Short mmCIF file of C-alpha atoms in Angstrom, two decimals:
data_model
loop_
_atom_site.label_atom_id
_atom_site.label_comp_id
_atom_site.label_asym_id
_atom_site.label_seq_id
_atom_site.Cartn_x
_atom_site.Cartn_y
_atom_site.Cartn_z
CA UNK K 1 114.44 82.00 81.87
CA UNK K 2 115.20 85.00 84.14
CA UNK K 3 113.39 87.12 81.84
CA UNK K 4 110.31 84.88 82.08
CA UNK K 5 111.43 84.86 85.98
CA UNK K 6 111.36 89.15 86.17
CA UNK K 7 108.50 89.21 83.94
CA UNK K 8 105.96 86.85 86.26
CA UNK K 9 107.36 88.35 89.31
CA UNK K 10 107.14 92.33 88.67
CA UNK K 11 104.03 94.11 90.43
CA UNK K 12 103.45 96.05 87.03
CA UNK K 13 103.00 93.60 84.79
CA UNK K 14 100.81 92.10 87.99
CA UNK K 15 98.87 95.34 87.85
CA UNK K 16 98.34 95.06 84.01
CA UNK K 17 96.90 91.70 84.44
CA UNK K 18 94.16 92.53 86.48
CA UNK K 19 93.27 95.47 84.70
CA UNK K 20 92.94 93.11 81.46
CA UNK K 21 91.08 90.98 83.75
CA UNK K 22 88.32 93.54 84.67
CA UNK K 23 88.09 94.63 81.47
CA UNK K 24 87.58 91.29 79.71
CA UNK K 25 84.60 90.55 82.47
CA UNK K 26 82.76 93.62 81.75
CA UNK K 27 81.32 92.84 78.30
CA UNK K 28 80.32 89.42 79.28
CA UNK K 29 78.65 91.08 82.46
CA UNK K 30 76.87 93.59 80.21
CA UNK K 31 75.88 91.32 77.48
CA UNK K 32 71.98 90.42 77.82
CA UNK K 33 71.21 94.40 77.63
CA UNK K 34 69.32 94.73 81.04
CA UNK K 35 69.57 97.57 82.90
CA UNK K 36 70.05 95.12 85.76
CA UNK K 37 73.01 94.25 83.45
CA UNK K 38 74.40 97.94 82.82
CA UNK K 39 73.95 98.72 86.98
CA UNK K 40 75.79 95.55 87.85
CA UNK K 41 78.62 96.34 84.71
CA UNK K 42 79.01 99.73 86.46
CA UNK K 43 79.33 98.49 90.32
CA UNK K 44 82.05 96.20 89.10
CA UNK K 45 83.79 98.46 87.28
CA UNK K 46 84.12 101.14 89.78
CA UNK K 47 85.11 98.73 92.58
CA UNK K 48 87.78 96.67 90.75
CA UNK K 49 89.50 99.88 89.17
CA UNK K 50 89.48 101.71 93.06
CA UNK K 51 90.77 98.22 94.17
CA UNK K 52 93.30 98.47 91.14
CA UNK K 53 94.49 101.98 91.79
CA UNK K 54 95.08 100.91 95.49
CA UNK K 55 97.37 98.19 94.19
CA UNK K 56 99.30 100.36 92.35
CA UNK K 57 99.66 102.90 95.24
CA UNK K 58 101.23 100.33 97.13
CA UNK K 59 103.03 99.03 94.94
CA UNK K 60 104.57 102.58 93.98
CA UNK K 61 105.40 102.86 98.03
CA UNK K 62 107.25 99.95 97.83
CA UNK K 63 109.20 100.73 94.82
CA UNK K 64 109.84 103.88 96.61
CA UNK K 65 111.05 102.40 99.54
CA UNK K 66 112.95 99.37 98.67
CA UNK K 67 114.16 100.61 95.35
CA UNK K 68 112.56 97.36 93.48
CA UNK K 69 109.21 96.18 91.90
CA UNK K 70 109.75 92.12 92.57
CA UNK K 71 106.22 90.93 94.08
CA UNK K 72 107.44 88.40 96.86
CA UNK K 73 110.00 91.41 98.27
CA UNK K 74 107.04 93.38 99.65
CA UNK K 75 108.50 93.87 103.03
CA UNK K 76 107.30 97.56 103.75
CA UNK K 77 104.25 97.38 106.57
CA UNK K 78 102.28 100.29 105.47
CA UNK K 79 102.57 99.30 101.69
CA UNK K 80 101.52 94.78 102.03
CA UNK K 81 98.50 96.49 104.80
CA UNK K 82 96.84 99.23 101.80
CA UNK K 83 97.61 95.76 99.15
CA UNK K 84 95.65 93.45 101.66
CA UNK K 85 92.55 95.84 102.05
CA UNK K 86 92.58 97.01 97.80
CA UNK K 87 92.59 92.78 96.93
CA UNK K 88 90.29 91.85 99.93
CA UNK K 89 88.01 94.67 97.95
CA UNK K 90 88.55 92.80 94.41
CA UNK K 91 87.74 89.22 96.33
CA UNK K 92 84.65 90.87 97.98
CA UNK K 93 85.87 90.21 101.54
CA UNK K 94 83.99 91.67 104.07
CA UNK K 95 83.94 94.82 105.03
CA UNK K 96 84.83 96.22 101.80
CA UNK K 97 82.33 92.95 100.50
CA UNK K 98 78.55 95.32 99.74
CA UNK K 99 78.95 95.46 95.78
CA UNK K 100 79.03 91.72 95.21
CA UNK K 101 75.70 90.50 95.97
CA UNK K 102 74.22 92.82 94.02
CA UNK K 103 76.92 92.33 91.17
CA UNK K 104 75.69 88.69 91.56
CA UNK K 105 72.23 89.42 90.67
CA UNK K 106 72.58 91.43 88.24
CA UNK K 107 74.45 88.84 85.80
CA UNK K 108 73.28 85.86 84.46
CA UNK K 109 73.86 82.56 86.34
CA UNK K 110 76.73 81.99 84.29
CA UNK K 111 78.46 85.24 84.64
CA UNK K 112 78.04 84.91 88.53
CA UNK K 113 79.55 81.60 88.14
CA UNK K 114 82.72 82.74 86.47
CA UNK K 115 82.98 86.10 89.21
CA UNK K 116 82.72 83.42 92.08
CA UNK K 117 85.29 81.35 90.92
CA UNK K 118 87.96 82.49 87.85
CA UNK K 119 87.85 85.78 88.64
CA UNK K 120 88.87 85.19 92.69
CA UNK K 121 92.10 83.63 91.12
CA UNK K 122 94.62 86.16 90.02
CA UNK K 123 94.15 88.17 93.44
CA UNK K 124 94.17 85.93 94.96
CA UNK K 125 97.92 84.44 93.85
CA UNK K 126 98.78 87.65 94.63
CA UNK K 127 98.09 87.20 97.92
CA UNK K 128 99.93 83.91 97.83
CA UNK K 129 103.16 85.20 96.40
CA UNK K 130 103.31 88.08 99.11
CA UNK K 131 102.27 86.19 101.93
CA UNK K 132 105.69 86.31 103.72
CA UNK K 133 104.92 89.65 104.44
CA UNK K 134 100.91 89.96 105.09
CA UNK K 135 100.27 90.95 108.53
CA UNK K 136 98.57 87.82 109.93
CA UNK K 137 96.30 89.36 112.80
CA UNK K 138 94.89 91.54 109.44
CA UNK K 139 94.29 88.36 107.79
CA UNK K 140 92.40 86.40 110.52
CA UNK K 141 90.60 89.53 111.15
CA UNK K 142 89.31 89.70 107.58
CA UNK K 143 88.25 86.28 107.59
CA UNK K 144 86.27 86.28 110.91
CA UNK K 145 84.71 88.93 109.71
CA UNK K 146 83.89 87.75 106.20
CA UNK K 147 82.94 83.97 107.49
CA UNK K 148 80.37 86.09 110.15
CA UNK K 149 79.34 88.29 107.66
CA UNK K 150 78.48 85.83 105.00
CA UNK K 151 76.51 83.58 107.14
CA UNK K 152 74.67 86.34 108.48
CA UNK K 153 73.64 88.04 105.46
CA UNK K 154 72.28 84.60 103.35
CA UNK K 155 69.81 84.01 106.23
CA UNK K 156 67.21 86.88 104.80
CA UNK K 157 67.82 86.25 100.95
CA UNK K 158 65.42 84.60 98.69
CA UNK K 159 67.32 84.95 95.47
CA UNK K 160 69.23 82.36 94.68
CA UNK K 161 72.26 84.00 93.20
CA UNK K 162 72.51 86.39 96.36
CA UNK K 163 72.70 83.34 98.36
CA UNK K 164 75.51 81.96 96.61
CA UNK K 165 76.98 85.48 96.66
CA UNK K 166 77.32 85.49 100.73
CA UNK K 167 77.84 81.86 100.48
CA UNK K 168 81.14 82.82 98.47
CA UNK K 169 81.88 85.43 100.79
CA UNK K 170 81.60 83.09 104.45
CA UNK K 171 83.85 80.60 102.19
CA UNK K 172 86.58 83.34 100.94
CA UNK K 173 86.65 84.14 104.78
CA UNK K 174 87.64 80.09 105.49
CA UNK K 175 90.17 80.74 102.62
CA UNK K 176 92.21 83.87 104.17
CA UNK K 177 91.81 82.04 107.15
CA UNK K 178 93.62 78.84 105.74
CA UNK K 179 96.21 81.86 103.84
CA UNK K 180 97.18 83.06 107.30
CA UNK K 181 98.26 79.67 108.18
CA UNK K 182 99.30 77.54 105.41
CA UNK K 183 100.39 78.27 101.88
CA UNK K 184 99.73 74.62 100.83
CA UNK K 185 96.27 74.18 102.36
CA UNK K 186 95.21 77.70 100.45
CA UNK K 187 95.71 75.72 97.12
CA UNK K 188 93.58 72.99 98.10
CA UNK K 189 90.68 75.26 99.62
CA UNK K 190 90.45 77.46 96.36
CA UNK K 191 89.90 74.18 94.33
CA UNK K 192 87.36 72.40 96.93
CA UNK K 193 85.78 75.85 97.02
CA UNK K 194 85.73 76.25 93.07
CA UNK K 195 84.41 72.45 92.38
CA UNK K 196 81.59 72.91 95.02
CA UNK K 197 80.46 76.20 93.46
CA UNK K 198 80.40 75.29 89.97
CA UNK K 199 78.48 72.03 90.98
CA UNK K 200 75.39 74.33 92.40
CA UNK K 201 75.81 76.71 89.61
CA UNK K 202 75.59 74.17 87.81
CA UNK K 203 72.68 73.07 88.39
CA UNK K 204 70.94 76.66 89.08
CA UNK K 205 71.94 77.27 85.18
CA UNK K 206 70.36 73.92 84.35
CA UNK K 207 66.83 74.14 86.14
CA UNK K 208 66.69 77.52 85.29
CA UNK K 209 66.15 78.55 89.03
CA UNK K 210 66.18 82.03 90.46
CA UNK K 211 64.66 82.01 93.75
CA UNK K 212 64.01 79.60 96.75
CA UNK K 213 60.48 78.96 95.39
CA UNK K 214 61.69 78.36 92.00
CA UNK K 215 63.39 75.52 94.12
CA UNK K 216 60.08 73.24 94.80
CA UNK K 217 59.37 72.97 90.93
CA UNK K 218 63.15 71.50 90.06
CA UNK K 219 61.73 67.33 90.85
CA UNK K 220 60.11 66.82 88.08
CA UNK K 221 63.13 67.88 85.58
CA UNK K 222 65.40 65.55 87.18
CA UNK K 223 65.19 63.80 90.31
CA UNK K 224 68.95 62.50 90.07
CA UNK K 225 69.87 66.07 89.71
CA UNK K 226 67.96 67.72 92.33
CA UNK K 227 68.53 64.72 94.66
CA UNK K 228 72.73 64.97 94.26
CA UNK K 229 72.23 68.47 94.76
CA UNK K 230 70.93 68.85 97.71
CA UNK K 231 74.11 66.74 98.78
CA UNK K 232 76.09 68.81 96.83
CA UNK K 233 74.45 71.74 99.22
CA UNK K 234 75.57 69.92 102.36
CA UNK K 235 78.51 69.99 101.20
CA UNK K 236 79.19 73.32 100.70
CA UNK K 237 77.75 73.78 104.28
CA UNK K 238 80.77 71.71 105.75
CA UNK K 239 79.06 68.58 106.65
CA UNK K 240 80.87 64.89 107.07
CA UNK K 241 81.10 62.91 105.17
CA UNK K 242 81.08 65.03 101.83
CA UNK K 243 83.84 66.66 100.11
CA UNK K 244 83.05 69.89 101.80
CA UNK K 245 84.21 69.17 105.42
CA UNK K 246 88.02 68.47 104.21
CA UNK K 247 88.91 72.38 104.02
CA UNK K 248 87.16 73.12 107.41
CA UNK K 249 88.65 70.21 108.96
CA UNK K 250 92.14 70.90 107.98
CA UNK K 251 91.60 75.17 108.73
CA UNK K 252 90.74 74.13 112.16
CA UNK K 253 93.37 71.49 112.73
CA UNK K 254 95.85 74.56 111.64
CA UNK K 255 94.00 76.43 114.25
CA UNK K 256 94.41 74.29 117.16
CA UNK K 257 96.61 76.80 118.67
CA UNK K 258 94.38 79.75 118.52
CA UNK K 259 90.94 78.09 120.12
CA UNK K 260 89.26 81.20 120.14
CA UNK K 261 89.58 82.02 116.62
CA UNK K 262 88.35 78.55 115.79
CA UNK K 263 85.51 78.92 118.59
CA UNK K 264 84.14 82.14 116.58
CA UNK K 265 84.90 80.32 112.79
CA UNK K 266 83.05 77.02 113.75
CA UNK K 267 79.63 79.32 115.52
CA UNK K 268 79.59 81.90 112.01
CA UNK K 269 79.42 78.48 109.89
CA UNK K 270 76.26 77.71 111.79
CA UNK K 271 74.14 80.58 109.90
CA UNK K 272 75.65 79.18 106.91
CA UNK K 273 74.00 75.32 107.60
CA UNK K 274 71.14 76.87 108.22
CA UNK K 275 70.33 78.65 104.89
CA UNK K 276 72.01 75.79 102.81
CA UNK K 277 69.49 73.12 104.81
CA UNK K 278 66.61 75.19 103.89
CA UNK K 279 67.65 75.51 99.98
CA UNK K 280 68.12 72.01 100.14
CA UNK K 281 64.38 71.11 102.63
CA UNK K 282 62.57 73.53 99.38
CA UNK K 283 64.17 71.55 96.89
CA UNK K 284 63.65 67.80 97.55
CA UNK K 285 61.10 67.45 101.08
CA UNK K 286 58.70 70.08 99.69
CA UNK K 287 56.40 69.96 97.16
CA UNK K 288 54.23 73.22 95.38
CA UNK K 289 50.45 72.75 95.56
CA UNK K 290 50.44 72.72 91.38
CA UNK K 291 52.99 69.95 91.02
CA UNK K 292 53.14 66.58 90.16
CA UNK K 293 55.84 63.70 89.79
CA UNK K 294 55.21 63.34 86.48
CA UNK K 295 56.61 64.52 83.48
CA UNK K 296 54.80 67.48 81.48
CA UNK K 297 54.19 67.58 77.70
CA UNK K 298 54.73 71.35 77.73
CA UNK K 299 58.39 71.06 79.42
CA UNK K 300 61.45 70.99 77.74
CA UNK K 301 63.47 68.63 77.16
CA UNK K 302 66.06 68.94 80.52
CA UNK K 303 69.49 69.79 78.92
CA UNK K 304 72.02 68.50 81.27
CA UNK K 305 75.48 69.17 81.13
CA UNK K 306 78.33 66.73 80.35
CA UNK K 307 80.65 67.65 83.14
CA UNK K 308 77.56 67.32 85.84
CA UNK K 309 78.46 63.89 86.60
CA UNK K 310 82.35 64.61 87.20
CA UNK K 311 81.83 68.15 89.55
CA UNK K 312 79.12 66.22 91.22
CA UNK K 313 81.47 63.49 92.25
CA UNK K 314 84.12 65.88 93.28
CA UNK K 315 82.19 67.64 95.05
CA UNK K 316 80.40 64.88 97.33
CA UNK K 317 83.09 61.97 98.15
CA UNK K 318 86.73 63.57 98.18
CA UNK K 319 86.84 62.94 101.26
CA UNK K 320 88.24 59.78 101.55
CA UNK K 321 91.55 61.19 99.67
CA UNK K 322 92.07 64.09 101.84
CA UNK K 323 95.68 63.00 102.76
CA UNK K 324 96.61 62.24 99.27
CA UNK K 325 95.13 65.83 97.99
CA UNK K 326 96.75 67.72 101.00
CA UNK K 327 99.88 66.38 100.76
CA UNK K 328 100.23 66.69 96.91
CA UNK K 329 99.22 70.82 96.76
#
């Protein structure tokens, strides 16, 4: 058991991992052949292996300095500040944040899906298992910046895929927030965040939509589906009383001593309601000039998932077990 212990706990093997984890992502990115495909393989590539080396370099400063490679004894300043900025690269946090939108478009909707949510993971518990040592004003910075950055840049996006790309930024922004404050309520933000995400990916992979327009023609393959969804997108904008205003809610109650940090946090979500409201006005109060409510002999039959129903729930009426889930990550 030590050896296990050493082995999950030694900033090599750590290293390894994510190198195996980039590498395993880029076929999948690459598969349909595009040379949307290729550009977006190549932007990925070159990002996560500069964020990579970075990781190592501080990691080899440490060793240096402390004699040791164990990932929670990162106590050298210079060394946990160059690891914050090289995984804040691999989560896409802003400033370092301009390669994943246009990653995001150039993969299918199910690659984008998996770069949102599995791939945020094993940085991320990197930053988890350090956190003892993170510099905290570099962490609220980063999120400010990523929750104002992300709002800001859906509002002039039509694609659907870039919106859910600055979407995920503004909510990895919430979620260093929530790391600079509470280990605990980190957990339970990542899997709010994850469930919400794959809901509306869900769906985008389902009705086959691209763009806001593509939006308007998604009634007449499923009215139950388009109708939860545009919940499930009021969710994700941090409205009561859906599943998305729990990890708000609980940042800001962690941030009742800083009021101006929650002051800027609550005005950059704001942008963020704005651009989710109007995905969710296209899909269900507007209606394209060539569309009906009826059913058309030339469609397809609508293939919906068999998790929809589960991800759907999670994602709109958690809400109700907040204490249990926050007390129990």
């Amino acid at each position: 058991s030590t050896i296990i212990t050493m082995a999950s706990n030694h900033w090599l093997l750590a290293w390894l991992g994510l190198e195996l984890n980039t590498l395993s992502i880029l076929p999948i990115i690459m598969k349909p052949g595009h040379p949307r495909a290729t550009e977006a393989t190549t932007k990925y590539f070159l990002i996560q292996t500069m964020a990579a080396a970075l990781i190592l370099c501080a990691t080899t400063m440490n060793a240096w300095k402390t004699g040791q490679w164990t990932i929670s004894y990162t106590p050298m300043p210079a060394a946990t500040t160059l690891l914050t900025i090289a995984i804040a690269m691999k989560l896409g946090l802003a400033p370092t944040h301009l390669w994943y939108p246009e990653v995001m478009q150039g993969s299918t909707t199910g690659t984008a899906l998996i770069i949102s949510t599995w791939q945020k993971i094993a940085p991320l518990s990197l930053l988890m298992m350090t956190h003892n040592n993170l510099n905290t004003n570099l962490l609220l910075a980063l999120g400010l910046a990523s929750a104002a950055i992300g709002s800001w840049g859906g509002l002039n996006q039509t694609q659907t895929r870039k919106i859910m790309a600055f979407s995920s930024i503004a909510h990895m922004g919430w979620l260093i927030t929530a790391l600079a404050l509470n280990q605990a309520l980190t957990t339970l933000t990542m899997i709010i965040y994850i469930t919400m995400t794959s809901t509306i990916f869900n769906f985008l992979a389902t009705t086959m939509t691209k763009t806001i327009s593509d939006t308007g023609m998604t009634w007449p393959i499923s009215p139950p589906l388009t109708t939860t969804t545009m919940l499930a997108l009021v969710s994700l904008a941090g409205l009561p009383p859906l599943t998305g205003f729990m990890p708000k809610w609980l940042i800001l109650k962690e941030l009742s001593t800083l009021p101006l940090i929650s002051l800027l946090l609550l005005m950059t979500s704001l942008p963020s309601l704005f651009f989710y409201t109007r995905l969710a006005y296209f899909m269900t109060i507007t209606t394209p000039p060539t569309t009906t409510n009826t059913e058309y002999k030339w469609r397809f039959n609508t293939n919906i998932k068999p998790n929809t129903t589960l991800i759907m729930t999670s994602a709109l009426l958690l809400l109700p077990l907040t204490p249990l889930l926050y007390n129990t990550t």
